[in-house]
GROMACS .gro file of C-alpha atoms in nm:
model
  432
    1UNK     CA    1   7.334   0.154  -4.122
    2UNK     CA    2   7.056   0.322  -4.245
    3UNK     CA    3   7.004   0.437  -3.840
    4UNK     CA    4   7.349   0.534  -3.782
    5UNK     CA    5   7.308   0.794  -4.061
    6UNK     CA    6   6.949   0.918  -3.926
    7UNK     CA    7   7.097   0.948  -3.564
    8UNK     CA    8   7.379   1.131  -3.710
    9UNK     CA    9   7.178   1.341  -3.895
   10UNK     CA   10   6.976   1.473  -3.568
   11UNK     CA   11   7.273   1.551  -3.409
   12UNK     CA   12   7.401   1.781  -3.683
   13UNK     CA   13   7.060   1.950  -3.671
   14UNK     CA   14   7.093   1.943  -3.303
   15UNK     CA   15   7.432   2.103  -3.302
   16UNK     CA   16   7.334   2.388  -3.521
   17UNK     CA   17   7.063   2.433  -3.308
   18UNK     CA   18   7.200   2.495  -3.016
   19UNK     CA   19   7.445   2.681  -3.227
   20UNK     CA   20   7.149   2.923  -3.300
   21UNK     CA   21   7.083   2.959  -2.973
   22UNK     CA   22   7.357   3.024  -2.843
   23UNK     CA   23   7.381   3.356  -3.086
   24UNK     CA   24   7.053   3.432  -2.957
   25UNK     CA   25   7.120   3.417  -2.599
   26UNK     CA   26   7.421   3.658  -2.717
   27UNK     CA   27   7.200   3.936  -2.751
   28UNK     CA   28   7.013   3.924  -2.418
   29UNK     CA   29   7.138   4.028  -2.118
   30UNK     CA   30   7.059   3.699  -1.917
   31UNK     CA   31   7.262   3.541  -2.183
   32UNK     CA   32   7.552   3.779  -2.145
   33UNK     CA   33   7.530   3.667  -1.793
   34UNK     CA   34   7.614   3.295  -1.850
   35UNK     CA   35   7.900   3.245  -1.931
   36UNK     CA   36   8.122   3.573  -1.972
   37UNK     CA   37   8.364   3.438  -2.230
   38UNK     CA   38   8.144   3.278  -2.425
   39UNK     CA   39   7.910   3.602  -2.468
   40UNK     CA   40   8.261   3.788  -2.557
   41UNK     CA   41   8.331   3.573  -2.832
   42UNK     CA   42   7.995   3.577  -2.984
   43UNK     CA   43   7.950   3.953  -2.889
   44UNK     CA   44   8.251   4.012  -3.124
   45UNK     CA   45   8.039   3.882  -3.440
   46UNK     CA   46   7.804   4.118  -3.418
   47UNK     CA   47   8.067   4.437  -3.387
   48UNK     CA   48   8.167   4.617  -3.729
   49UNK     CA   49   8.470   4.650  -3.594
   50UNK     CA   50   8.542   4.344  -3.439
   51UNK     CA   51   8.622   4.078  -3.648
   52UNK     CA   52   8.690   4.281  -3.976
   53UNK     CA   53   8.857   4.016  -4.135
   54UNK     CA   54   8.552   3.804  -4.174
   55UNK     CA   55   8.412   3.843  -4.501
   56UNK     CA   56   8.092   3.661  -4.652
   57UNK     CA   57   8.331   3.495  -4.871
   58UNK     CA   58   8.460   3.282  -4.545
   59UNK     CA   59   8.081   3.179  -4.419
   60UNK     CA   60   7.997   3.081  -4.820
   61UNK     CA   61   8.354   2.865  -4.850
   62UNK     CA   62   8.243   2.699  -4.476
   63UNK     CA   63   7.906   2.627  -4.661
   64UNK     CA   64   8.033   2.488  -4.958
   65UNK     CA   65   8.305   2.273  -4.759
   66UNK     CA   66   8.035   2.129  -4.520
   67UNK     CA   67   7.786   2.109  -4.856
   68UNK     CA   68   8.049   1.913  -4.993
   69UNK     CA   69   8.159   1.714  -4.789
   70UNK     CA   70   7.818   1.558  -4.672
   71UNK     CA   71   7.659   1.572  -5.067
   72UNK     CA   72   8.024   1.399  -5.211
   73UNK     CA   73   7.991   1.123  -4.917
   74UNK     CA   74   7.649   1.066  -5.011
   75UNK     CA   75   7.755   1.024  -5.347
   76UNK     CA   76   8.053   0.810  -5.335
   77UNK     CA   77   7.844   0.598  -5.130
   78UNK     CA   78   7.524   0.584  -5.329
   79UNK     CA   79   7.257   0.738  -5.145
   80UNK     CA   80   7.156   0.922  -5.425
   81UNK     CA   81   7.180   0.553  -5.655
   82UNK     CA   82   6.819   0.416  -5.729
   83UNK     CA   83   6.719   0.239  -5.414
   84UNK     CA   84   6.582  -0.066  -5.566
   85UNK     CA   85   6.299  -0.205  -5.727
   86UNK     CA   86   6.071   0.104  -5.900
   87UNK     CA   87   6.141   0.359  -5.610
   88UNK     CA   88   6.284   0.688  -5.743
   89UNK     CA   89   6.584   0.863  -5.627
   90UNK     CA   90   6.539   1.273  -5.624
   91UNK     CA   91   6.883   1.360  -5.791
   92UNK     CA   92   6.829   1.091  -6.053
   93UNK     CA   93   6.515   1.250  -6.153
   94UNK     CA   94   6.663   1.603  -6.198
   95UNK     CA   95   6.950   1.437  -6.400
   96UNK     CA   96   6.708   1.288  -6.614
   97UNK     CA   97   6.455   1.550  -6.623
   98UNK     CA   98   6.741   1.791  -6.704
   99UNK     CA   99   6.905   1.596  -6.962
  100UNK     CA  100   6.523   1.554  -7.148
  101UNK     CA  101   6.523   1.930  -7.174
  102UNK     CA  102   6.840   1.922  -7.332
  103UNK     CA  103   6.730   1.632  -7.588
  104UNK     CA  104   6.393   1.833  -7.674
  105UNK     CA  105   6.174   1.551  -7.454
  106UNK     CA  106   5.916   1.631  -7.161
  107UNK     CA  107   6.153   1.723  -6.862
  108UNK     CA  108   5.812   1.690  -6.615
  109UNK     CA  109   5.766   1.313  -6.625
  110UNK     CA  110   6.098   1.107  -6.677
  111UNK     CA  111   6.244   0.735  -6.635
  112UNK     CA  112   6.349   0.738  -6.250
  113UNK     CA  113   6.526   0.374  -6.154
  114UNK     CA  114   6.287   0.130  -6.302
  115UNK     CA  115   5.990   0.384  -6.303
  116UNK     CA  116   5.848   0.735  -6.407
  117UNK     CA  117   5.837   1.005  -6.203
  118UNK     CA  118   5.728   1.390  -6.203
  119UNK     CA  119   5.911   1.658  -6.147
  120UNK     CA  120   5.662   1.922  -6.006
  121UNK     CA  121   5.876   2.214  -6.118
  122UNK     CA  122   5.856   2.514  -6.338
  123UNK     CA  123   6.125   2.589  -6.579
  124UNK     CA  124   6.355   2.791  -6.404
  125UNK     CA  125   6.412   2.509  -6.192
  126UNK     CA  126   6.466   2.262  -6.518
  127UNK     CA  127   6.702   2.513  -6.662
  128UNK     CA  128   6.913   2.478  -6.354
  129UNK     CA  129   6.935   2.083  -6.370
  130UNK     CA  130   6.977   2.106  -6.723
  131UNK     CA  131   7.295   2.269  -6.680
  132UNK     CA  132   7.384   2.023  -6.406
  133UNK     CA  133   7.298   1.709  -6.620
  134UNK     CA  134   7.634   1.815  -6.855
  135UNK     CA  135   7.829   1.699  -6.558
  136UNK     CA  136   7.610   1.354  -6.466
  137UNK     CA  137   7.545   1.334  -6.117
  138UNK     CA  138   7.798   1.567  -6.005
  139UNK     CA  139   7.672   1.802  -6.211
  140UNK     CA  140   7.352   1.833  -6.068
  141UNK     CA  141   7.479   1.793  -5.670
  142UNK     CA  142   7.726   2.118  -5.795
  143UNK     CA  143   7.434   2.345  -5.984
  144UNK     CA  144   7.170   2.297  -5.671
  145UNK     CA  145   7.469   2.323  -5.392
  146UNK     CA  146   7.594   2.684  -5.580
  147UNK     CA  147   7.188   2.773  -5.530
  148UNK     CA  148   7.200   2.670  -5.207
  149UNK     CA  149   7.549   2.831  -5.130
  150UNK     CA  150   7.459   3.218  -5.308
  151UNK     CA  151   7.230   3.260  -5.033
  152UNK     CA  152   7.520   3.372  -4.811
  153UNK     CA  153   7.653   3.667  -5.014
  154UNK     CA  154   7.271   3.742  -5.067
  155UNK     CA  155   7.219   3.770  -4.706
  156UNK     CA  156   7.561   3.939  -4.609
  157UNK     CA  157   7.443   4.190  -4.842
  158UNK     CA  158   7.059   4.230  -4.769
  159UNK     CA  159   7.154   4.252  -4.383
  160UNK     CA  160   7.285   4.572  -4.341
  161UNK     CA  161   7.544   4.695  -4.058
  162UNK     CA  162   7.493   4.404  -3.876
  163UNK     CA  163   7.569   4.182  -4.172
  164UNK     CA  164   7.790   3.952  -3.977
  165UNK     CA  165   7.567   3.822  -3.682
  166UNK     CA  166   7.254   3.821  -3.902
  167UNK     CA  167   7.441   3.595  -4.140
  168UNK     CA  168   7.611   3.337  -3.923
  169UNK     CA  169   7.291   3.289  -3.741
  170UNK     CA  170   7.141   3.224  -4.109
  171UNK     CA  171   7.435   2.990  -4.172
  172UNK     CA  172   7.390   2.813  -3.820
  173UNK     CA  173   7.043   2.776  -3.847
  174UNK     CA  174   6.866   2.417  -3.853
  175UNK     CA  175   6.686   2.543  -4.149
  176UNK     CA  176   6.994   2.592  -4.400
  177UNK     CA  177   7.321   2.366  -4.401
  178UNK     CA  178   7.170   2.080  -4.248
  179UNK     CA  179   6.890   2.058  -4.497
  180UNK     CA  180   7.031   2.168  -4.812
  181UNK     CA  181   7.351   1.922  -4.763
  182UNK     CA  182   7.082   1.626  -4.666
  183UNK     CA  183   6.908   1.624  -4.903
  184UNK     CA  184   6.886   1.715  -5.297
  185UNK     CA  185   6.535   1.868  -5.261
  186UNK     CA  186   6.652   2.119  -4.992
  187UNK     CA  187   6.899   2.199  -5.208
  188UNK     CA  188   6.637   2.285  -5.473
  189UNK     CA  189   6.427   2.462  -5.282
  190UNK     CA  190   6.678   2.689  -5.160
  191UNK     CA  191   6.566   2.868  -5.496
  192UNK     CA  192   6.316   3.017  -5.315
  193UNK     CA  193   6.480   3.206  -5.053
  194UNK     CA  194   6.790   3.284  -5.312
  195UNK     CA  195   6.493   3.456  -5.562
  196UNK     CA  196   6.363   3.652  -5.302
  197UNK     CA  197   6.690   3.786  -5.146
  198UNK     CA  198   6.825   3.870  -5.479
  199UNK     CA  199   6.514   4.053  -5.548
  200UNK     CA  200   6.520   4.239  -5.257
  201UNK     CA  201   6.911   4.293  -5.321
  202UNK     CA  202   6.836   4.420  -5.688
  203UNK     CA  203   6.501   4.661  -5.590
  204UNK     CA  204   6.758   4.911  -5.390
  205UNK     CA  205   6.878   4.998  -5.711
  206UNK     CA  206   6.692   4.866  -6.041
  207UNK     CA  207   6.342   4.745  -5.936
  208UNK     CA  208   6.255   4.679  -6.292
  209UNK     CA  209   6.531   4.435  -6.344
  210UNK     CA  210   6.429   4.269  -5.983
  211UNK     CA  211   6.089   4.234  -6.114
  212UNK     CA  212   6.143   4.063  -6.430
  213UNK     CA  213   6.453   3.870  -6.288
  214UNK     CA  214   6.239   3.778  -5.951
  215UNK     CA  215   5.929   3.705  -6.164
  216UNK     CA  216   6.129   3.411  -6.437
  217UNK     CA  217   6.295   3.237  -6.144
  218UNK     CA  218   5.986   3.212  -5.951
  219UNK     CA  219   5.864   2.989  -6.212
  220UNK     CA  220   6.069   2.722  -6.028
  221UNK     CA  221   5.877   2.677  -5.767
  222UNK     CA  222   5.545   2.885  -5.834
  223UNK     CA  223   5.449   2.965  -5.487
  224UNK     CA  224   5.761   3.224  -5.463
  225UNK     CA  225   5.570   3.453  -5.686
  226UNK     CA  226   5.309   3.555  -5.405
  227UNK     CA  227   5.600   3.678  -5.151
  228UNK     CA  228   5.718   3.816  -5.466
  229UNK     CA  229   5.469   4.028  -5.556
  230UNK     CA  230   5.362   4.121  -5.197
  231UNK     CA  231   5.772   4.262  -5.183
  232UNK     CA  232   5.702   4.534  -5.454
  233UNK     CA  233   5.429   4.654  -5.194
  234UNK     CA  234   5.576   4.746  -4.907
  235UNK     CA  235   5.522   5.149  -4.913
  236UNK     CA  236   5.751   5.095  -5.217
  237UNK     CA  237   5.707   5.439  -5.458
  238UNK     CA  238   5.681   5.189  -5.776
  239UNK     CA  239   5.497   4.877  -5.617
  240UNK     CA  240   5.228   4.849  -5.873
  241UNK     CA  241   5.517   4.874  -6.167
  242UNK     CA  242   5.742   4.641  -6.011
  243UNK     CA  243   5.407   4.375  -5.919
  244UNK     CA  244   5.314   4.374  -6.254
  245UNK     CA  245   5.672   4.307  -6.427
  246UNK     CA  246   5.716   4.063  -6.169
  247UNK     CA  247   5.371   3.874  -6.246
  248UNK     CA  248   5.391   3.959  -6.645
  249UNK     CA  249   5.701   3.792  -6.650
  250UNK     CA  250   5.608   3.439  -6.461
  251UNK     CA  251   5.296   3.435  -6.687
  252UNK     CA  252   5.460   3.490  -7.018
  253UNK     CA  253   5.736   3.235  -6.944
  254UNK     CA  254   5.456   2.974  -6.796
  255UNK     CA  255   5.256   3.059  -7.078
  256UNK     CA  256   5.577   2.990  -7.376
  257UNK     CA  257   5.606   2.638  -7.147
  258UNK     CA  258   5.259   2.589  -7.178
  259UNK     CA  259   5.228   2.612  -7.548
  260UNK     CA  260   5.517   2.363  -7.575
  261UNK     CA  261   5.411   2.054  -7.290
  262UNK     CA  262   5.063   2.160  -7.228
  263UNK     CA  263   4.912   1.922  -6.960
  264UNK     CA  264   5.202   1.715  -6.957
  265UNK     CA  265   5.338   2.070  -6.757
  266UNK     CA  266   5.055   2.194  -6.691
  267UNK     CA  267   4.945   1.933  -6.457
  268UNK     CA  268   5.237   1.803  -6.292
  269UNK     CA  269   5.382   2.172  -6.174
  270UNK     CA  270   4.998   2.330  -6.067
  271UNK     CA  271   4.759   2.081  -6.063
  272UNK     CA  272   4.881   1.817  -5.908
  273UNK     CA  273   5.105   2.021  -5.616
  274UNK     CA  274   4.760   2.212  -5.505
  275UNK     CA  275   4.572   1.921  -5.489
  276UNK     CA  276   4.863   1.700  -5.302
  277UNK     CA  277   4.769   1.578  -4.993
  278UNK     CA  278   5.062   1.308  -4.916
  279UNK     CA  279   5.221   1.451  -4.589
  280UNK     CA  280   5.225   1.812  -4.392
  281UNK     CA  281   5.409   1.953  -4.087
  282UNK     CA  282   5.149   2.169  -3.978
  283UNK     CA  283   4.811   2.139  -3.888
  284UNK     CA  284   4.675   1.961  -4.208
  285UNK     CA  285   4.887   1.635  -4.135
  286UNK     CA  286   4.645   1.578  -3.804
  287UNK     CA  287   4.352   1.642  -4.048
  288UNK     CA  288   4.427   1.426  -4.317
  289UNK     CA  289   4.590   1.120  -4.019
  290UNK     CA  290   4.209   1.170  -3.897
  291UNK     CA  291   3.975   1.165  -4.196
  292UNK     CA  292   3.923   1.529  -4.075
  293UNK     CA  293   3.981   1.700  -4.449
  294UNK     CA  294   3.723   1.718  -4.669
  295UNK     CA  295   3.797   1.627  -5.016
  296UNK     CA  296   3.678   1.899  -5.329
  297UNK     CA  297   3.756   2.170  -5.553
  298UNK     CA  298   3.629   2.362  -5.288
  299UNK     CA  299   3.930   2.375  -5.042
  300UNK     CA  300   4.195   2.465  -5.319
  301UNK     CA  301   3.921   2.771  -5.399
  302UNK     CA  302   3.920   2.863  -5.035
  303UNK     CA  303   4.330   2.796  -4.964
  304UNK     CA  304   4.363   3.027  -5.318
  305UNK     CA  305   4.109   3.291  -5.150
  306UNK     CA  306   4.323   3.323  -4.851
  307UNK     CA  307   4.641   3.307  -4.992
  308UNK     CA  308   4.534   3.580  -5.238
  309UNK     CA  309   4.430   3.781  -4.946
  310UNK     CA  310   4.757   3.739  -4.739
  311UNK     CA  311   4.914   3.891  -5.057
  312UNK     CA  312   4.706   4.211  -5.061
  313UNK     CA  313   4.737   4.287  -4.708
  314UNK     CA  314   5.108   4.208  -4.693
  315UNK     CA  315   5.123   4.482  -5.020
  316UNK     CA  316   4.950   4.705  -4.882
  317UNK     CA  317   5.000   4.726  -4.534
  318UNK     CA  318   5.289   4.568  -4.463
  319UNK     CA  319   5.563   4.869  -4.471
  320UNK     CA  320   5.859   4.757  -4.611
  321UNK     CA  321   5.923   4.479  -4.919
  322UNK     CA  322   6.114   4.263  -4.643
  323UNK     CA  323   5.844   4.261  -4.419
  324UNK     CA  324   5.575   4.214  -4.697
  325UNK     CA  325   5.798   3.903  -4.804
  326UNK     CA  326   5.793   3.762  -4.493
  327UNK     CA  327   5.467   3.774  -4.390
  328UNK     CA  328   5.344   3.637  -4.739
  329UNK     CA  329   5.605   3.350  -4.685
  330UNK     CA  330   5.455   3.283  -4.350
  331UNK     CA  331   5.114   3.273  -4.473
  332UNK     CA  332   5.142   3.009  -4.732
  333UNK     CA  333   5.389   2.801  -4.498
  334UNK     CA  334   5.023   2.820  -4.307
  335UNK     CA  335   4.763   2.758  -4.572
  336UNK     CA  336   4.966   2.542  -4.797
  337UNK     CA  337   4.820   2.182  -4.733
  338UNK     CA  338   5.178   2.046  -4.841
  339UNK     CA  339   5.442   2.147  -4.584
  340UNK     CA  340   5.739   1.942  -4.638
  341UNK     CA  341   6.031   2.015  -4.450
  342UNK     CA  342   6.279   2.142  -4.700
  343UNK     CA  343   6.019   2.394  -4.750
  344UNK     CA  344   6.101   2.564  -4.427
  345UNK     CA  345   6.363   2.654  -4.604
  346UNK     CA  346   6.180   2.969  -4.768
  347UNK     CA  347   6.177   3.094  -4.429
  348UNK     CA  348   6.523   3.190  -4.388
  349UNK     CA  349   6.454   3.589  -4.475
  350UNK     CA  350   6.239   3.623  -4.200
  351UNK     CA  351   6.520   3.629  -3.978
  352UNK     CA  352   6.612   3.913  -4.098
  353UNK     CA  353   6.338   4.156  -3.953
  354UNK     CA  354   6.422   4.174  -3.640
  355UNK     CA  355   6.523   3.924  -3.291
  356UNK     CA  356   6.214   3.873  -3.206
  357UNK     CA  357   6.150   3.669  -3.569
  358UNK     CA  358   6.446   3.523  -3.499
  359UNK     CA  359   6.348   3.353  -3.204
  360UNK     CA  360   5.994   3.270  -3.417
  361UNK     CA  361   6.226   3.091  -3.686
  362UNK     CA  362   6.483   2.959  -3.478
  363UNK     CA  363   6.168   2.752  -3.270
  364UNK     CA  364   6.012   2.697  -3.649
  365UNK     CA  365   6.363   2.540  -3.759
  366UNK     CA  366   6.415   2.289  -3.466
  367UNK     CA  367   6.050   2.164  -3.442
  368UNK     CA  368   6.037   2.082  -3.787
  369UNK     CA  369   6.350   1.918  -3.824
  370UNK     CA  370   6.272   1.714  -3.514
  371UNK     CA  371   5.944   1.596  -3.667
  372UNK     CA  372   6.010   1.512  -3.987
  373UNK     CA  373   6.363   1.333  -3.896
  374UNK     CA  374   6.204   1.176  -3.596
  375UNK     CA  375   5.808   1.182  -3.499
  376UNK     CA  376   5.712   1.168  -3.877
  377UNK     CA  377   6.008   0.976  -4.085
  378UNK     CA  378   6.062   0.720  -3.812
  379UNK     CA  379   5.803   0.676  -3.558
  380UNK     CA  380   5.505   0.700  -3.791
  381UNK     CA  381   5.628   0.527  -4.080
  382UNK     CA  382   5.831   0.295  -3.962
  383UNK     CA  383   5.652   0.232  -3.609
  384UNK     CA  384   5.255   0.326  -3.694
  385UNK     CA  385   5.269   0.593  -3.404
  386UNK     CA  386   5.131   0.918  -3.537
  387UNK     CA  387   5.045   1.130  -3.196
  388UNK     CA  388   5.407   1.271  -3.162
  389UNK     CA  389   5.431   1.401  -3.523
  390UNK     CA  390   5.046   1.522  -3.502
  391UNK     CA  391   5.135   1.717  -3.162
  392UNK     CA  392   5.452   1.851  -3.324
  393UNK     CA  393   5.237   1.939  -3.620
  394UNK     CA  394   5.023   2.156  -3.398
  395UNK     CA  395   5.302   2.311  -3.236
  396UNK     CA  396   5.489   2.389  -3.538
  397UNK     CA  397   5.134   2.532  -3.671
  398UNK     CA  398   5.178   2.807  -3.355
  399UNK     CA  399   5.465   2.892  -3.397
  400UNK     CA  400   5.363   3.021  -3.760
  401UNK     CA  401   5.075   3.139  -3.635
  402UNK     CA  402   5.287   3.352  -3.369
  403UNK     CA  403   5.534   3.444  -3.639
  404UNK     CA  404   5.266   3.579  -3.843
  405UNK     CA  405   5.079   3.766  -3.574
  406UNK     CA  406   5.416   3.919  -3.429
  407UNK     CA  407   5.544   3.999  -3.797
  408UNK     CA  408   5.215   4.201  -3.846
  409UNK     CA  409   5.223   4.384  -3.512
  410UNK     CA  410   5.550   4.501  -3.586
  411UNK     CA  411   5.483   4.669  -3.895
  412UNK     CA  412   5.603   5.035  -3.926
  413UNK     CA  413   5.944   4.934  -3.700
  414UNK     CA  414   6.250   4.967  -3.862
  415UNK     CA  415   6.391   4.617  -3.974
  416UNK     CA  416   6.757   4.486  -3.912
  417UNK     CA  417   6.832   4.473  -4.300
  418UNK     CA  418   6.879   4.739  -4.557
  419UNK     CA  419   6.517   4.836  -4.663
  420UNK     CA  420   6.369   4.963  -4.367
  421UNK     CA  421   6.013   5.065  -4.369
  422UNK     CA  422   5.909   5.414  -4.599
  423UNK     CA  423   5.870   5.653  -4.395
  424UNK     CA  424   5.575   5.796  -4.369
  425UNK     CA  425   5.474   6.157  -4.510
  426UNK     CA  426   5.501   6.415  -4.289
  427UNK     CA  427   5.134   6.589  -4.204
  428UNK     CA  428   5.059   6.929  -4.245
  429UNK     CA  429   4.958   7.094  -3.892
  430UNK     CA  430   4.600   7.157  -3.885
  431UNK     CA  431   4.455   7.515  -3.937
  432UNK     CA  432   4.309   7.716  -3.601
   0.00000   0.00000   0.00000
């Protein structure tokens, strides 16, 4: 059984994949060529005034039917129950980890099925399964699948005159619905895109509250905060305002937390997740498989050193907040020696710079799902062959690498959503 629902599950991705395409080809004039009324129907998504009627409100109710649907199945059926013996089950342990918040306990290390496990998230993210937890296990499929589902709206309204095409291809894409509805933890981490589009959404009109807003939620998952900060850049008039709310904020509320769990948080959200070295999808996976990564305090310094240093140059040089957010997001995709696939996830606002990074993401969406559903979850630990996941690890690893380079060359063109680049200030002619 347990094959029947993997082999379904690549098909889905599949099918929004060539979904993706297919909006892709829309917009290039071999594709127009193809197949004429195809390229008229998908033409008319991209038109302000064709299709009128569609409103974001119709792509977020398709999301949370398909969310639904695939999340309740799972549920009714028990693939969220404890598996057996000590092995934990994801939504159990944001049930429980919510419901010890609630009862004054330690929310980062709860009973999971027969065992203990740690939830390596800040407490934004505990907050939000807290609130779930009232409800049991619905509760917590609801709370994550409305995180997962407010990215719509977010993106309708970040994407500017061509809000409709830029947000089905979001919806379509291998990256979203087929990963948040799969799995809890894609559901989760869909708090990382949702923080930095409602950011962006709130800095057209009160940067302070997008700062301090941006900066609390990116305690959930703590690597947000360096595309955060890197988004107040951006030729932004108030970037070094906005940077420091943002950061003040996420180290005032991870300070409070501190003060009340200490190592018990400290630990399981920071220590542990830059030091964890159990699987990757890009190039570190090959190095650990081989022996090939040195062990030390001295690779976390150097990852830390670059990452810091994608963050300044995205700030200052990137030109707009969306573009600084999107390199910085493509950065630590790269560095980050824990690449999980529900983390792709993060990369969702890069599509909406421009169609070249859509092309960039669309590639980055289908290799990774096809590894970790196929070369990675089944041939390597199920079969003990590694080359097809370790070549797909390489070839998702340039395709970031591409994403990054084209992202940076394009700097100073106007963007596809609504905060195009600063312009620049005009120069005075020069005397004689």
């Amino acid at each position: 059984m347990s094959y029947a629902f993997e082999a379904l599950s690549v098909a889905v991705t599949l099918l929004f994949a060539v979904g993706g395409l297919l909006l892709l080809l829309a917009r290039t004039p071999r594709g127009r060529s193809l197949h004429h009324a195809l390229v008229r129907a998908l033409r008319r998504c991209a038109g302000e005034d064709d299709l009128g009627w569609l409103k974001w409100w119709h792509l977020a109710l398709g999301a949370a039917v398909f969310y639904a649907a695939v999340t309740g199945f799972d549920v009714v059926t028990g693939s969220y129950a404890c598996p057996g013996g000590t092995r934990p089950s994801d939504l159990i342990g944001y049930l429980d980890s919510g419901r010890a918040l609630l009862s004054g306990a330690n929310p980062f290390s709860v009973p999971d099925c027969g065992g203990t496990i740690a939830e390596p998230y800040g407490i934004a993210a505990i907050l939000i399964s807290a609130v779930g937890s009232l409800g049991g296990v619905p509760g917590i499929a609801l709370v994550w699948g409305a995180v997962g589902v407010a990215l719509v709206p977010l993106t309708w309204a970040l994407a500017g005159p061509d809000r409709r095409y830029l947000t089905l291809f979001v919806v379509v894409s291998p990256l979203y619905l087929p990963l948040i509805a799969a799995q809890i933890d894609g559901a989760s981490n869909a708090l990382i895109p949702l923080t930095l589009l409602l950011s962006l959404v709130l800095m057209t009109r009160r940067e302070p509250l997008a700062a301090v807003l941006g900066g609390f939620l990116s305690t959930g998952r703590f690597p947000t905060l360096f595309s955060l900060v890197a988004s107040f850049g951006g030729g932004r008039r108030r970037r070094y305002l906005g940077a420091l709310l943002a950061f003040g904020t996420f180290a005032v509320v991870t300070g409070i937390t501190y003060a009340r769990w200490r190592a018990e948080f400290f630990d399981v959200v920071f220590v542990s997740q830059i030091g964890r070295r159990s699987f990757s999808l890009n190039f570190y996976e090959l190095l650990q498989h081989q022996n090939l990564l040195p062990s030390g305090a001295w690779v976390a310094a150097l990852q830390a050193v670059l990452t810091v240093s994608v963050v300044a140059v995205a700030f200052f040089r990137a030109g707009s907040p969306l573009r600084a957010a999107a390199l910085t997001l493509t950065g630590v995709a790269l560095l980050t020696q824990y690449l999980s696939f529900n983390m792709l996830i993060s990369l969702l606002p890069v599509a909406l710079i421009n169609a070249r990074a859509r092309w960039w993401v669309w590639g980055i969406g289908l290799v990774g799902a096809l590894n970790y559903e196929v070369a990675f979850s089944d041939w390597a630990l199920r079969e003990g062959v590694y080359w097809p996941t370790e070549v797909l690890d390489l070839v998702l690893t340039g395709l970031l690498v591409g994403l990054l380079v084209d992202l940076w060359r394009s700097r100073g063109e106007p963007t596809d959503g609504r905060l195009p680049p600063e312009p620049m200030p005009a120069q005075a002619p020069a005397e004689g």
